[in-house]
XYZ file of N, CA and C in Angstrom:
285
model
N 2.563 -78.746 -60.713
C 1.472 -79.417 -61.539
C 2.146 -80.897 -60.871
N 3.046 -81.463 -60.873
C 3.308 -82.996 -60.533
C 2.305 -83.079 -59.397
N 2.333 -82.435 -58.414
C 1.279 -82.590 -57.368
C -0.101 -82.893 -57.914
N -0.336 -82.056 -58.518
C -1.760 -82.283 -58.972
C -1.674 -83.116 -60.058
N -0.848 -83.740 -60.880
C -1.353 -85.191 -61.378
C -1.215 -86.411 -60.702
N -0.443 -86.068 -59.714
C -0.323 -87.221 -58.369
C -1.784 -87.505 -57.583
N -2.030 -85.925 -57.553
C -3.529 -85.973 -57.122
C -4.690 -86.934 -57.823
N -4.557 -85.980 -59.014
C -5.531 -86.846 -59.995
C -5.733 -88.691 -59.979
N -4.496 -89.168 -60.380
C -3.912 -90.353 -60.120
C -4.957 -91.112 -59.000
N -4.461 -90.597 -57.828
C -5.212 -91.107 -56.749
C -6.144 -91.043 -56.475
N -6.891 -90.071 -56.821
C -8.333 -89.834 -57.339
C -8.903 -90.866 -58.158
N -8.083 -91.128 -59.032
C -8.455 -92.232 -60.305
C -8.534 -93.631 -59.338
N -7.532 -93.849 -58.796
C -7.402 -95.088 -58.215
C -9.032 -94.944 -57.214
N -8.822 -94.482 -56.337
C -9.768 -94.200 -55.053
C -11.054 -94.336 -55.882
N -11.180 -93.626 -57.059
C -12.788 -93.574 -57.590
C -12.817 -95.459 -58.109
N -12.033 -95.886 -58.565
C -11.832 -97.552 -58.850
C -12.412 -98.575 -57.323
N -11.784 -98.211 -56.388
C -11.972 -99.160 -55.590
C -13.312 -98.433 -54.515
N -13.811 -97.361 -54.572
C -15.102 -97.061 -54.146
C -15.822 -97.924 -55.042
N -15.652 -97.699 -56.134
C -16.619 -98.379 -57.056
C -16.511 -99.762 -56.757
N -15.266 -100.494 -56.822
C -15.235 -102.180 -56.200
C -16.071 -102.154 -55.255
N -15.900 -101.203 -53.991
C -16.573 -101.550 -52.706
C -18.228 -101.371 -52.771
N -18.592 -100.474 -53.317
C -19.898 -100.670 -53.893
C -20.414 -101.864 -54.462
N -20.049 -102.133 -55.343
C -20.159 -103.251 -55.948
C -20.369 -104.818 -55.441
N -19.075 -104.947 -54.405
C -19.398 -105.965 -53.744
C -20.381 -105.727 -52.149
N -20.785 -104.773 -51.839
C -21.317 -104.813 -50.738
C -23.130 -104.510 -51.165
N -23.837 -103.876 -50.147
C -25.305 -103.426 -50.671
C -25.556 -102.212 -49.927
N -24.298 -101.954 -49.222
C -24.273 -100.664 -48.765
C -24.363 -99.536 -50.038
N -25.006 -98.399 -49.491
C -25.247 -97.373 -51.062
C -24.366 -96.356 -50.363
N -24.113 -96.227 -49.047
C -22.971 -95.215 -48.694
C -21.637 -95.188 -49.753
N -21.269 -96.163 -50.256
C -20.213 -96.932 -51.011
C -20.364 -96.382 -51.907
N -21.933 -96.321 -52.639
C -22.290 -95.593 -53.875
C -21.917 -94.044 -54.072
N -22.699 -93.701 -52.929
C -22.460 -91.870 -52.710
C -21.015 -91.636 -52.640
N -20.131 -92.373 -51.758
C -18.934 -91.941 -51.827
C -18.494 -91.971 -53.062
N -18.392 -93.024 -53.830
C -18.235 -93.026 -55.299
C -18.409 -91.949 -56.349
N -19.596 -91.368 -56.017
C -20.137 -90.314 -56.933
C -19.375 -88.726 -56.232
N -19.000 -88.834 -54.826
C -18.205 -87.727 -54.635
C -16.936 -87.622 -55.049
N -16.345 -88.961 -54.829
C -14.992 -89.208 -55.551
C -14.867 -88.329 -57.267
N -15.849 -88.885 -57.845
C -15.840 -89.116 -59.286
C -15.819 -87.459 -59.506
N -16.539 -86.659 -58.879
C -16.747 -85.238 -59.203
C -15.534 -84.341 -58.559
N -15.011 -85.084 -57.459
C -13.349 -84.083 -57.299
C -12.606 -84.757 -58.262
N -12.678 -85.771 -58.545
C -11.666 -86.092 -59.722
C -11.818 -85.271 -61.296
N -13.403 -84.961 -61.477
C -13.738 -83.994 -62.475
C -12.809 -82.506 -62.199
N -13.263 -82.117 -60.739
C -12.973 -81.024 -60.524
C -11.093 -80.452 -60.764
N -10.653 -81.763 -60.030
C -9.119 -81.723 -60.106
C -8.422 -81.612 -61.781
N -8.929 -82.483 -61.977
C -8.751 -82.380 -63.780
C -8.873 -81.437 -64.512
N -9.956 -80.734 -64.218
C -10.325 -79.576 -64.785
C -9.366 -78.193 -64.208
N -8.713 -78.382 -62.970
C -7.818 -77.304 -62.550
C -6.636 -77.711 -63.377
N -6.228 -78.775 -63.380
C -4.710 -79.080 -63.956
C -5.178 -78.523 -65.498
N -6.171 -78.794 -66.398
C -6.260 -78.533 -68.030
C -6.426 -76.864 -67.986
N -6.931 -76.378 -66.801
C -6.952 -74.813 -66.943
C -5.689 -74.274 -65.979
N -4.966 -75.436 -65.649
C -3.791 -74.594 -64.961
C -3.951 -73.769 -63.692
N -4.981 -74.093 -63.199
C -5.543 -73.114 -61.868
C -5.202 -73.706 -60.565
N -4.877 -73.239 -59.853
C -4.690 -74.020 -58.507
C -5.483 -74.430 -57.795
N -5.377 -75.306 -56.776
C -6.140 -76.297 -56.485
C -6.694 -75.205 -55.232
N -8.242 -74.574 -54.900
C -8.698 -73.846 -54.205
C -8.711 -74.479 -52.627
N -9.338 -73.825 -51.725
C -9.349 -74.328 -50.216
C -10.959 -75.132 -50.118
N -11.543 -74.699 -51.231
C -12.960 -75.872 -50.792
C -12.749 -77.018 -51.854
N -11.954 -77.152 -52.587
C -11.694 -78.349 -53.392
C -10.765 -79.024 -52.132
N -9.608 -78.648 -51.762
C -8.737 -79.146 -50.721
C -9.741 -79.879 -49.238
N -10.514 -79.047 -49.183
C -11.986 -79.102 -47.934
C -12.425 -80.680 -48.424
N -12.964 -80.563 -49.758
C -13.399 -81.326 -50.126
C -13.067 -82.837 -50.110
N -11.870 -82.482 -50.661
C -11.107 -83.890 -50.316
C -10.960 -84.537 -48.918
N -10.886 -83.637 -48.129
C -10.529 -83.787 -46.630
C -12.262 -84.682 -46.153
N -12.799 -84.129 -46.911
C -14.341 -84.597 -46.540
C -14.418 -86.087 -47.010
N -13.923 -86.219 -48.084
C -14.148 -87.581 -48.656
C -13.452 -88.528 -47.961
N -12.252 -88.126 -47.234
C -11.376 -89.064 -46.564
C -12.258 -89.429 -45.132
N -12.880 -88.617 -44.440
C -13.707 -88.694 -43.727
C -14.701 -89.816 -43.996
N -15.429 -89.508 -44.953
C -16.442 -90.131 -45.395
C -16.225 -91.675 -45.336
N -14.891 -91.903 -46.094
C -14.468 -93.191 -46.514
C -13.965 -93.844 -45.117
N -13.536 -93.192 -44.346
C -12.937 -93.974 -42.828
C -14.217 -94.289 -42.652
N -15.255 -93.302 -42.159
C -16.451 -93.608 -41.557
C -16.829 -94.996 -42.127
N -17.260 -94.828 -43.322
C -17.778 -96.171 -44.176
C -16.995 -97.241 -44.052
N -15.782 -97.615 -43.948
C -14.859 -98.482 -43.335
C -15.125 -99.102 -42.163
N -15.335 -97.846 -41.022
C -15.399 -98.883 -39.754
C -16.722 -99.025 -39.640
N -17.878 -98.536 -40.364
C -19.556 -99.177 -40.311
C -19.216 -100.423 -41.417
N -18.366 -100.800 -41.713
C -18.832 -101.834 -42.557
C -17.822 -103.121 -41.803
N -17.069 -102.721 -41.104
C -16.038 -103.585 -40.089
C -17.250 -104.107 -39.075
N -18.110 -103.118 -38.563
C -18.949 -103.437 -37.444
C -20.048 -104.247 -37.748
N -20.457 -104.020 -39.382
C -21.568 -105.099 -40.094
C -20.901 -106.158 -39.643
N -19.615 -106.460 -40.178
C -19.030 -107.699 -40.455
C -18.984 -108.699 -39.214
N -19.103 -107.503 -37.681
C -18.619 -108.573 -36.566
C -20.167 -108.521 -36.110
N -21.173 -107.714 -36.420
C -22.499 -107.834 -35.722
C -23.130 -109.183 -35.883
N -24.039 -109.812 -35.042
C -24.705 -111.582 -35.503
C -25.692 -110.850 -36.809
N -26.162 -111.616 -37.279
C -26.993 -111.635 -38.492
C -28.220 -110.960 -37.817
N -29.223 -110.399 -38.345
C -30.655 -110.191 -37.392
C -31.537 -111.420 -38.276
N -32.104 -111.817 -37.234
C -33.473 -112.502 -37.838
C -34.285 -111.923 -38.508
N -34.936 -112.371 -39.709
C -35.600 -111.702 -40.828
C -37.268 -112.837 -40.607
N -37.326 -113.631 -39.649
C -38.458 -114.362 -39.712
C -39.502 -114.128 -39.032
N -39.158 -113.002 -38.030
C -40.634 -112.166 -37.623
C -40.133 -112.554 -36.164
N -41.487 -112.276 -35.174
C -41.137 -111.985 -33.672
C -41.603 -113.784 -33.412
N -42.572 -113.962 -33.949
C -43.333 -115.410 -33.488
C -42.217 -116.571 -33.699
N -41.299 -116.157 -34.292
C -39.832 -117.523 -34.528
C -39.282 -117.179 -33.281
N -38.843 -116.166 -32.928
C -38.122 -115.950 -31.253
C -38.413 -116.785 -30.415
N -39.592 -117.102 -30.391
C -40.382 -117.717 -29.227
C -39.986 -119.269 -28.917
N -39.719 -119.711 -29.980
C -39.798 -121.143 -30.345
C -38.273 -121.418 -29.729
């Protein structure tokens, strides 16, 4: 039971973190990841409340969330390193 409660607390923290990332960036992916984390938090909380074990599907979804967050972090870092795109159009680039 203690492990489930720790997992629930970790998911709560992740939801807050992902929501913060979504607010700070214009990247819709962080909003989607926040939604996935919120759904997982609800499902884990439901398992705890009903005293049910965490099933394989739920654990796989948690692993999938971890993978999504890692990929989004890498993409965010790459966006920071890439030069800004010119939005003035092609005619401006010839000057």
